[in-house]
C-alpha positions as semicolon CSV with decimal commas, in nm:
position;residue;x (nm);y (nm);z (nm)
1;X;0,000;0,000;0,000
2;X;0,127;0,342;-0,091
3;X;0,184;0,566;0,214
4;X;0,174;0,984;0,157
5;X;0,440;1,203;0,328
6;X;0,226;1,479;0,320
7;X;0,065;1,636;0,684
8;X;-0,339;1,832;0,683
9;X;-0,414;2,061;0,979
10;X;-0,709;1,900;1,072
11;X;-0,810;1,590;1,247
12;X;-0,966;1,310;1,077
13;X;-1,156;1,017;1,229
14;X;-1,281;0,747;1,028
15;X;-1,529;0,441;1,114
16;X;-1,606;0,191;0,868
17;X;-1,905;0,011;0,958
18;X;-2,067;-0,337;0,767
19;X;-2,366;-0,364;0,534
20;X;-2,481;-0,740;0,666
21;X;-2,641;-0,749;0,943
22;X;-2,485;-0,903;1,260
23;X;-2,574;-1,123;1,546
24;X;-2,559;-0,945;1,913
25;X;-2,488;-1,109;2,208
26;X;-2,672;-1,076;2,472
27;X;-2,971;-1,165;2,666
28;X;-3,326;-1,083;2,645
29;X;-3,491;-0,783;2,499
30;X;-3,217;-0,643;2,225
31;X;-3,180;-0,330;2,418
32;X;-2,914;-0,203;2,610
33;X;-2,721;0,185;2,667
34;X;-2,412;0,272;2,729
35;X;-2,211;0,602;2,896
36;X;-2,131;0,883;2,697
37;X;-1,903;1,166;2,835
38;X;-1,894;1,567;2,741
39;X;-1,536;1,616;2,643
40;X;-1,558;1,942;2,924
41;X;-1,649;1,664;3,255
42;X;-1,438;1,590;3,495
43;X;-1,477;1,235;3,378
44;X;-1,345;1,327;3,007
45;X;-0,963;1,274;2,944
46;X;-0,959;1,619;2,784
47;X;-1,090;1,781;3,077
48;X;-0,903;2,118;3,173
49;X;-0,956;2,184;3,597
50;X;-0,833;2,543;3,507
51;X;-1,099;2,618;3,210
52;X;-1,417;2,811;3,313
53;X;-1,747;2,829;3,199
54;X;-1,662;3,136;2,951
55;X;-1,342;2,964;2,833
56;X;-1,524;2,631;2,762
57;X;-1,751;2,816;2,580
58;X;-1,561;3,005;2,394
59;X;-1,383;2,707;2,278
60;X;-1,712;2,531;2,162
61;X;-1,811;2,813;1,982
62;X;-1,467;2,757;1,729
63;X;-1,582;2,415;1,697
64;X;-1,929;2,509;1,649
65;X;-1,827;2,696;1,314
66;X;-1,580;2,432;1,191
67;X;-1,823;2,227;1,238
68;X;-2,073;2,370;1,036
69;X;-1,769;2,449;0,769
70;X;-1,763;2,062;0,723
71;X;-2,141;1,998;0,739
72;X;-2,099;2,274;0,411
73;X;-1,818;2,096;0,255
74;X;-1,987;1,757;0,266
75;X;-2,303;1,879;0,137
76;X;-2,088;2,048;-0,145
77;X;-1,904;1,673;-0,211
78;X;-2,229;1,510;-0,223
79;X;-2,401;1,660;-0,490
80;X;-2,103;1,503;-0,701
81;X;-2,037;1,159;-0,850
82;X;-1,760;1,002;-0,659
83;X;-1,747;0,716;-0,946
84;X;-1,662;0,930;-1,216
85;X;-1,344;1,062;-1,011
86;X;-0,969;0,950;-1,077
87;X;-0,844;0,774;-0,801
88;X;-0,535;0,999;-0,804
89;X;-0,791;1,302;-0,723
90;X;-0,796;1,334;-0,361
91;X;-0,963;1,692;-0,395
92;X;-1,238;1,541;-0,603
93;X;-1,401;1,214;-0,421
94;X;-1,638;1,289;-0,103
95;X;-1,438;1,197;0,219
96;X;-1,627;1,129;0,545
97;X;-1,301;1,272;0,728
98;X;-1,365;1,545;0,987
99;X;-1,244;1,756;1,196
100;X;-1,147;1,785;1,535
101;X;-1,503;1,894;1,657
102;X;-1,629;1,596;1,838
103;X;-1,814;1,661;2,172
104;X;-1,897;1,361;2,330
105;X;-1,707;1,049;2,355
106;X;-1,785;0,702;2,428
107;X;-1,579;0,344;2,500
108;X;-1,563;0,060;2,335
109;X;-1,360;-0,311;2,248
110;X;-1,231;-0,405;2,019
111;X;-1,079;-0,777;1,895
112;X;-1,025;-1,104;2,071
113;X;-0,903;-1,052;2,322
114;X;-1,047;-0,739;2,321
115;X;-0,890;-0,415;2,395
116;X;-1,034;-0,076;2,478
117;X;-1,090;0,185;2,248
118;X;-1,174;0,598;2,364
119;X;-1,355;0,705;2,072
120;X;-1,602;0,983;1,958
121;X;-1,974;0,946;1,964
122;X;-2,118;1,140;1,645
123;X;-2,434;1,159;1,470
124;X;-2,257;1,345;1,194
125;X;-2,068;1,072;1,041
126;X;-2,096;0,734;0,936
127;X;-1,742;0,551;1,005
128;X;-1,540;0,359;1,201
129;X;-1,167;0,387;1,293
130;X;-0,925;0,268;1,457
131;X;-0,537;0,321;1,405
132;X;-0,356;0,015;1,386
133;X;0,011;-0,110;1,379
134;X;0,219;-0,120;1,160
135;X;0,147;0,195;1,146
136;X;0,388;0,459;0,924
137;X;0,391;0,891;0,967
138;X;0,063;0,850;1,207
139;X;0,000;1,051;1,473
140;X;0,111;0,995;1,808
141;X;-0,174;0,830;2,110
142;X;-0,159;0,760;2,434
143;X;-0,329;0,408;2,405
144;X;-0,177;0,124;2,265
145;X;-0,257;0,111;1,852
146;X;-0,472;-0,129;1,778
147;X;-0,247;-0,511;1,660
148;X;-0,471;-0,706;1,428
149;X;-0,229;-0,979;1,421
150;X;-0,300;-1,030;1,788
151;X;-0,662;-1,077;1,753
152;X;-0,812;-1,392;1,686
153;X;-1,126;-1,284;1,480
154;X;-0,982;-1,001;1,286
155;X;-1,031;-1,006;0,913
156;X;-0,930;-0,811;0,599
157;X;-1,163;-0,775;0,347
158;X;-1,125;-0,883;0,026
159;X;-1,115;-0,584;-0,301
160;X;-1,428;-0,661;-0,577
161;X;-1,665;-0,683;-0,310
162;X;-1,984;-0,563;-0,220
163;X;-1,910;-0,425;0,119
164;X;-1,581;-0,288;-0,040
165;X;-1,750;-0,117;-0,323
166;X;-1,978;0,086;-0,078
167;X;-1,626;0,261;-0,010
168;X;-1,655;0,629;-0,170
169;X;-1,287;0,591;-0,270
170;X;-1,132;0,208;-0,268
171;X;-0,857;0,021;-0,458
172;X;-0,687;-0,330;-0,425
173;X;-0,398;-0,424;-0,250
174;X;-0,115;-0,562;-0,375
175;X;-0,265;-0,914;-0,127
176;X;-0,639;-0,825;-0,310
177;X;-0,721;-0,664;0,024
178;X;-0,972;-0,387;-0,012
179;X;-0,753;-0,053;0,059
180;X;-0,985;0,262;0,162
181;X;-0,815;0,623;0,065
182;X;-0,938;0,924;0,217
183;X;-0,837;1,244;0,094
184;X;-0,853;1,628;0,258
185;X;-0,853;1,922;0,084
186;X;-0,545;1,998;0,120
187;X;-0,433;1,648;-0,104
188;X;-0,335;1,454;0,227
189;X;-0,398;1,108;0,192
190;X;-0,536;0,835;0,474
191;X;-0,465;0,499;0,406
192;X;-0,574;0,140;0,520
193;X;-0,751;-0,191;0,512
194;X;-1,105;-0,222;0,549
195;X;-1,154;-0,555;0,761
196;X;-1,387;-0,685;1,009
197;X;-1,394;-0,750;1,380
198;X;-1,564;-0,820;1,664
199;X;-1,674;-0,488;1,885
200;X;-1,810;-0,479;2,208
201;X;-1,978;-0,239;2,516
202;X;-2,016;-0,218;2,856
203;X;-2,345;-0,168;2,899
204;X;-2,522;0,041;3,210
205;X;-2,744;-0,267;3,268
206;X;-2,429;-0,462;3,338
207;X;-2,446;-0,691;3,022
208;X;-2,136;-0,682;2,818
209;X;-2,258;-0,654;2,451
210;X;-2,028;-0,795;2,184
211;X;-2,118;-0,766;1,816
212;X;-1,925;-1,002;1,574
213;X;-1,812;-0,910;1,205
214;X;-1,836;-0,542;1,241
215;X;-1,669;-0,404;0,901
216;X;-1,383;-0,088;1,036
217;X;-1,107;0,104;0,932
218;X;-0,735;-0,019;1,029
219;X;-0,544;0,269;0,923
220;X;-0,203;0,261;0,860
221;X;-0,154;0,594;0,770
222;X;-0,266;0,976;0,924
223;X;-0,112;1,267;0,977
224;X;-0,313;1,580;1,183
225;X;-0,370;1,749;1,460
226;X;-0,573;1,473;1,681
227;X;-0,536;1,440;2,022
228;X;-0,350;1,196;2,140
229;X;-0,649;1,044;2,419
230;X;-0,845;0,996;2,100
231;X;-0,851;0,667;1,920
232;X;-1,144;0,672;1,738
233;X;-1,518;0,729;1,606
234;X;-1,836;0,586;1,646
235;X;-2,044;0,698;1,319
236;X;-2,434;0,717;1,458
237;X;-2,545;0,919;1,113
238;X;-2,764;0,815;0,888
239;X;-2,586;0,627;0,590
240;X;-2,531;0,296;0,533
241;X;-2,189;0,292;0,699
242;X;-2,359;0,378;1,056
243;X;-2,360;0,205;1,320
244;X;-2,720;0,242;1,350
245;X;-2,806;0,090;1,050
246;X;-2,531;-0,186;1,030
247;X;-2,724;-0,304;1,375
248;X;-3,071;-0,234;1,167
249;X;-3,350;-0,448;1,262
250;X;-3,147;-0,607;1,559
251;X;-3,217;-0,249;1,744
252;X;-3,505;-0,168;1,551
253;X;-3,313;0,090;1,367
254;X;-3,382;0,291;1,706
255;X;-3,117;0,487;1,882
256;X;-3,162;0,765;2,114
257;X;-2,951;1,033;2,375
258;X;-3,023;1,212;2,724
259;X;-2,799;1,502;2,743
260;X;-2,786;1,699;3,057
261;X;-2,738;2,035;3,116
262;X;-2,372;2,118;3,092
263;X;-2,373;2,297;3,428
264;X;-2,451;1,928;3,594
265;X;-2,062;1,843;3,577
266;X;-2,100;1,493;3,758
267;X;-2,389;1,400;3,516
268;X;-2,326;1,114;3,239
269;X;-2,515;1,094;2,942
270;X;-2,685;0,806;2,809
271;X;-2,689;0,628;2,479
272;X;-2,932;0,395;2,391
273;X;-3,017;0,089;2,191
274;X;-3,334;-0,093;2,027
275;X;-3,593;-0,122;2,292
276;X;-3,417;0,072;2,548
277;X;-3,439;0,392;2,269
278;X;-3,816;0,338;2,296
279;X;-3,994;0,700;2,455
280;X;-4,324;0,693;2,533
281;X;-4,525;0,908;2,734
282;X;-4,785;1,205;2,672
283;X;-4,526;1,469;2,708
284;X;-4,382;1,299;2,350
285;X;-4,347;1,494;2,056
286;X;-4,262;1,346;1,740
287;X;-4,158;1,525;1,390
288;X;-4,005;1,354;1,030
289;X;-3,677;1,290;0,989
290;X;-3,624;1,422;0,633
291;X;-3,447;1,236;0,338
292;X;-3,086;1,425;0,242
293;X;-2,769;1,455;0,105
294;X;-2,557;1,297;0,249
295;X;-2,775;1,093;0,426
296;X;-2,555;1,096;0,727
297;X;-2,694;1,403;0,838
298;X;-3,012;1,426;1,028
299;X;-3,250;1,703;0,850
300;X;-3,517;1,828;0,989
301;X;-3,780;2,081;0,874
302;X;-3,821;2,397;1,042
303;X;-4,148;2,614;0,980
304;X;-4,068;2,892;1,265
305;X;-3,943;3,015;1,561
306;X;-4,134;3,218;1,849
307;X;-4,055;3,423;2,083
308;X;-4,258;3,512;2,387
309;X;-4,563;3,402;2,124
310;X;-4,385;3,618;1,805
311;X;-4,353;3,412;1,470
312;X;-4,010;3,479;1,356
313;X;-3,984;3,322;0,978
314;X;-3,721;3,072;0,895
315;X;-3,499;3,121;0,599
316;X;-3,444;2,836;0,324
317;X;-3,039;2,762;0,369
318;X;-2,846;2,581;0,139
319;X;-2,923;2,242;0,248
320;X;-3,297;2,255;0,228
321;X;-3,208;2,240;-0,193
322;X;-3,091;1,945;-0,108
323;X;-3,342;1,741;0,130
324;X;-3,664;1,849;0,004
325;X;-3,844;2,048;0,289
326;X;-3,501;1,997;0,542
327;X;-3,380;2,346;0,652
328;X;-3,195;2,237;0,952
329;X;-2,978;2,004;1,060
330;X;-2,991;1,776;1,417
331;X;-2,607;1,689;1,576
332;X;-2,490;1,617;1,865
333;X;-2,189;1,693;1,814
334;X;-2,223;2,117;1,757
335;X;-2,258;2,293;2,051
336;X;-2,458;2,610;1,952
337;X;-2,739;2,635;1,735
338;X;-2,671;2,806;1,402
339;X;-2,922;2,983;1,187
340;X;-2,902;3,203;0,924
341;X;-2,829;3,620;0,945
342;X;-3,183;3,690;0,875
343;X;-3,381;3,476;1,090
344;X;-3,097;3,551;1,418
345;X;-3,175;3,943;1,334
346;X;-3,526;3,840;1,401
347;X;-3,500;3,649;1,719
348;X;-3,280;3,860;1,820
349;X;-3,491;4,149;1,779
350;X;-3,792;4,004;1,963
351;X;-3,572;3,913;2,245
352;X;-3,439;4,249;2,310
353;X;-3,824;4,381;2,293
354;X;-3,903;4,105;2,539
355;X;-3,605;4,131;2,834
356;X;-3,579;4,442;3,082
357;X;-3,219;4,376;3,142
358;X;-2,920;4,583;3,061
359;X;-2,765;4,483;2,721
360;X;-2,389;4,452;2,764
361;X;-2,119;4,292;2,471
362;X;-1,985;3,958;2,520
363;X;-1,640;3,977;2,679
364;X;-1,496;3,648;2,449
365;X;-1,669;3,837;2,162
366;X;-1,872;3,540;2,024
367;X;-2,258;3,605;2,060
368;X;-2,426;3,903;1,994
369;X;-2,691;3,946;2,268
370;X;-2,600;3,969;2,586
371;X;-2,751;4,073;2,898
372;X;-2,618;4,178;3,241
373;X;-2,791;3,976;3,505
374;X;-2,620;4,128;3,830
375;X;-2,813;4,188;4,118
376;X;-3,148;4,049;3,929
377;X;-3,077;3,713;3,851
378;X;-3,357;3,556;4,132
379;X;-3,645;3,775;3,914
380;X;-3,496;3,771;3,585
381;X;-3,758;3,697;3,318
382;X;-3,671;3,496;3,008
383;X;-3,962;3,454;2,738
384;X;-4,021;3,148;2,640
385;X;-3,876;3,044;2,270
386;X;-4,024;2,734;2,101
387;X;-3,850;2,588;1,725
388;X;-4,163;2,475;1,573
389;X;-4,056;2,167;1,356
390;X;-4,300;2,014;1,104
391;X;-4,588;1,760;1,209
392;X;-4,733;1,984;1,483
393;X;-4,392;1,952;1,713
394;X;-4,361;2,259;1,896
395;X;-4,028;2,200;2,137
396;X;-4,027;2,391;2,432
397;X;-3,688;2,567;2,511
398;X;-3,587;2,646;2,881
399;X;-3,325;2,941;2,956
400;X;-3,073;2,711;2,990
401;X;-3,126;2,556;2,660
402;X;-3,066;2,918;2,501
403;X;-2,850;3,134;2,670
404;X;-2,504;3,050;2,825
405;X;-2,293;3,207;3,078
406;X;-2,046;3,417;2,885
407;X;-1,867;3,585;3,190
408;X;-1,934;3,645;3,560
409;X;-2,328;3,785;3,566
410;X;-2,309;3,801;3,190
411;X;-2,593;3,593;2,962
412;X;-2,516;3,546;2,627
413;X;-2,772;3,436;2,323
414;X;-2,643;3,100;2,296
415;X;-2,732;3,120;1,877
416;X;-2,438;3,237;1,648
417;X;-2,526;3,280;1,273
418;X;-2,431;3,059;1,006
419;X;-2,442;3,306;0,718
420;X;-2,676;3,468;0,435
421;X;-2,955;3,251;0,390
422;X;-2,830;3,108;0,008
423;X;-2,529;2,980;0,161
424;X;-2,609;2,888;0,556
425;X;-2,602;2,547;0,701
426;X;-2,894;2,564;0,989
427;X;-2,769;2,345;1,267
428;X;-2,989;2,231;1,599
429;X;-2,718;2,224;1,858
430;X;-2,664;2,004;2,153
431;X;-2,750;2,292;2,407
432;X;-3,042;2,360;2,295
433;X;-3,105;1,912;2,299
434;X;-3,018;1,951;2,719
435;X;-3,251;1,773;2,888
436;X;-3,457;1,646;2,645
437;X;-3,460;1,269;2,557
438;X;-3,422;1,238;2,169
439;X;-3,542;0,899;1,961
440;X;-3,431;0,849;1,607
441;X;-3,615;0,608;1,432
442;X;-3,466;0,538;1,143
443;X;-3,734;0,230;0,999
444;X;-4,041;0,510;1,076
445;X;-3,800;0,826;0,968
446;X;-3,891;0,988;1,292
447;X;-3,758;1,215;1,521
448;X;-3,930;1,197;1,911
449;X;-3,867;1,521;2,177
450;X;-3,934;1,448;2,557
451;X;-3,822;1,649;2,824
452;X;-3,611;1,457;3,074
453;X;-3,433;1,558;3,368
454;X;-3,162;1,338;3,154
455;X;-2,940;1,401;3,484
456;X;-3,161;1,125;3,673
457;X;-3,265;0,900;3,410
C-alpha cells in the first residue's frame, strides 16, 4: 500500500461500519445503553480543571463553526459523483473525514481478546476507525494502537466486493485486500484496510454486549492534529456505513440520547439501543426525519421560531435544496445552534423587545446578545422560545437551553449565525437538545422530543 508524506491541519476520524447485518450477544430484549461523556467533565480525558465556563464556551463556539464548515463541505461533495473521479484526485471524491469537533465520547472493544478503544460518539458521520500497527507517519496516542495480528477474529476484506464497493474511494492491495483512501482538501492522503472484527460495550445494565463481524477502518496511515487520548469514532449518522443501520432491525433501527445540562458536571449521558431507545409518554413529541444529502446528516424541517408568542420566519439555507423540505440540521456533536443572518436578526430582535435587562457585549466576543444579570438574577424573566418543527412539534426551550454564561453575571444568546440565507447550514445544537430525551427512528424516519431531567434518568 502506498503511504503519503504529506501532513493536513485538521483531524480526521474514520469508522467503517458493515452492510450485513450481525448477530448481538446478549440476553433478552435487544436493548441495552451505554455512557457517553462531554469532552468538558471531569470524567473526560480532555478535561481542563483550570478552564471556566466562559473559556469552555468560547472554545465550543470555534468548533461550532468548523463544524458547520464541514457539514458545508460535505453537502458540497455530495451533490457530485464520486465514481466518475480518478483515483489519483484526492480533492475530487467525497471523504467522510472530519475535523477535530467531536463533543462527546464514548468506550468501546475491540478484537479477541479485546482491547479498549476511547472514541467519539457522532451523529454526523458514518465511520469507524481505529489506528492500527504497523502503522507509518501517524499521529502519536496515548493508548496502545490497535495489533490485528493479535486478535483472533480479525479479518481483511477482500477488493471486488460488495461491502468494499460501498467505499466512496477504494482500490486493491497488492494481497487483493480492499484498501480505503481518504483524501482532505489539502491532497493529504489516509490509508488502510477495510476488515472486520468483533466490537463490544459495557453496557449500564451490566451486560457486556459484543457484536461479531463489524466491518472498520485499520489505518495505517494519518497525519493531523488529533489528540492523542483519542482513538477513534463511532459513526451514529444516517448512511449505510452507521452504526445504526449496520445493527438495523437487531435495534429496531432505534437509537436515542439524554444530554444533561452542561452545568450538571457529575452527570453522564446516556446512549441507547433498540428497545431501550423506545420513549413513550404524553409529554412525547414526534416530527419527520427528512431524506438528504448525504444521508448521514439528520435534516429536519423547520417552519418557525417564536418568541414570547412572536412568529419569527425561517430562511431556506443551502441544504434545504438538497433534502426536500429539510432546513436544519440535528447533531450532537455542535454545541450552539446556528441559523441564518436573517432569521438571528429576528430572534434577536424580539428578544431584546421582550427582556428588561441591561444589554452589555460579550467579553470572548462570540454572541451578539448579551444581557447583564447582576443583582437580578432571582427575578430575571426569560420569554419562552419554542422551534416549531413540522408535524405539529412545537419543542419547548428552557433558559438554559438558550442562553449560556459568557462571563461572571453576563448571559449570552447562545445562537451564532451561520451566514446569508443562500449559503447557511442551519444546525440544531446540543445545548439547545439539554434535557430532552431524543429517539431516532430510522425504519419510521422519525424524530421523538421528551423532556427529561436526563441528569436522573
Amino acid at each position: 500500500m502506498a503511504h503519503s508524506s504529506r501532513y493536513f491541519s485538521t483531524s480526521i476520524f474514520i469508522i467503517l461500519v458493515a452492510t450485513h447485518l450481525p448477530s448481538l450477544v446478549w440476553c433478552s430484549s435487544n436493548g441495552f445503553s451505554v455512557e457517553i461523556i462531554h469532552r468538558d467533565s471531569p470524567k473526560s480525558p480532555l478535561y481542563d480543571p483550570d478552564s471556566t465556563p466562559s473559556s469552555r464556551i468560547r472554545a465550543a463556539a470555534e468548533r461550532s463553526r468548523s463544524r458547520a464548515i464541514y457539514f458545508r463541505d460535505a453537502i458540497h461533495r455530495a451533490r457530485m459523483s464520486s465514481s466518475a473521479l480518478p483515483m489519483d484526485d484526492v480533492n475530487n471524491f467525497y471523504s467522510e473525514i472530519t475535523p477535530n469537533t467531536f463533543e462527546y465520547l464514548m468506550s468501546f472493544y475491540l478484537g479477541t481478546p479485546s482491547k479498549k478503544v476511547l472514541a467519539i460518539a457522532d451523529t454526523g458521520s458514518d465511520l469507524i476507525w481505529v489506528q492500527c500497527v504497523p502503522c507509518k507517519e501517524c499521529y502519536t496516542q496515548s493508548a496502545p494502537l490497535f495489533d490485528p495480528q493479535s486478535s483472533s477474529t480479525y479479518k481483511t476484506i477482500p477488493c471486488n466486493t460488495d461491502s468494499c464497493s460501498l467505499l466512496p474511494q477504494s482500490s486493491c492491495g497488492s494481497s487483493s485486500q480492499c484498501d480505503y483512501q481518504y483524501g482532505y482538501g489539502d491532497k493529504s492522503i489516509v490509508e488502510g484496510y477495510l476488515s472486520t472484527e468483533t466490537i463490544g460495550f459495557d453496557s449500564n445494565g451490566g451486560r457486556p454486549i459484543q457484536i461479531p463481524t463489524i466491518l472498520f477502518g485499520c489505518t495505517h496511515q494519518s497525519n493531523g492534529t488529533f489528540d492523542k487520548n483519542d482513538a477513534g469514532l463511532v459513526g451514529l449518522g444516517g448512511g449505510k456505513l452507521s452504526l445504526i443501520r449496520q445493527l438495523g432491525s437487531t435495534i429496531g433501527n432505534k437509537f436515542s440520547y439524554c444530554l444533561p445540562s452542561s452545568t450538571e458536571t457529575s452527570a453522564t449521558s446516556q446512549l441507547n439501543f433498540g428497545s431501550n431507545a423506545v420513549i413513550s409518554g404524553s409529554n412525547t413529541i414526534t416530527t419527520p426525519l427528512i431524506s438528504g444529502s448525504p444521508d448521514t446528516f439528520y435534516f429536519l424541517s423547520l417552519e418557525h421560531i417564536s418568541v414570547a408568542g412572536k412568529t419569527v420566519a425561517v430562511g431556506k439555507p443551502m441544504q434545504a435544496r438538497e433534502s426536500a423540505q429539510g432546513n436544519i440540521i440535528i447533531d450532537s456533536g455542535t454545541t450552539l445552534t446556528l441559523i441564518d443572518d436573517n432569521t438571528l436578526q429576528s430572534v434577536e430582535s424580539s428578544l431584546k423587545s421582550s427582556i428588561s435587562l441591561p444589554q452589555v457585549k460579550d467579553p470572548n466576543g462570540v454572541f451578539n446578545l448579551c444581557f447583564d444579570i447582576s443583582g437580578t438574577e432571582a427575578s430575571v424573566q426569560f420569554p419562552e422560545i419554542t422551534f416549531q418543527f413540522s408535524g405539529g412539534a412545537s419543542v419547548v426551550l428552557q433558559q438554559s437551553n438558550v442562553f449560556v454564561e459568557a462571563g461572571q453575571n453576563i448571559l449570552c444568546l447562545a445562537m451564532i449565525s451561520s451566514g446569508a440565507t443562500a449559503d447557511s447550514i442551519n444546525i440544531f445544537g446540543n445545548i439547545a437538545q439539554q434535557n430532552f430525551h431524543i429517539g431516532y427512528d430510522l425504519d419510521a424516519m422519525q424524530l421523538t422530543f421528551a423532556p427529561t431531567n436526563c441528569a436522573t434518568q
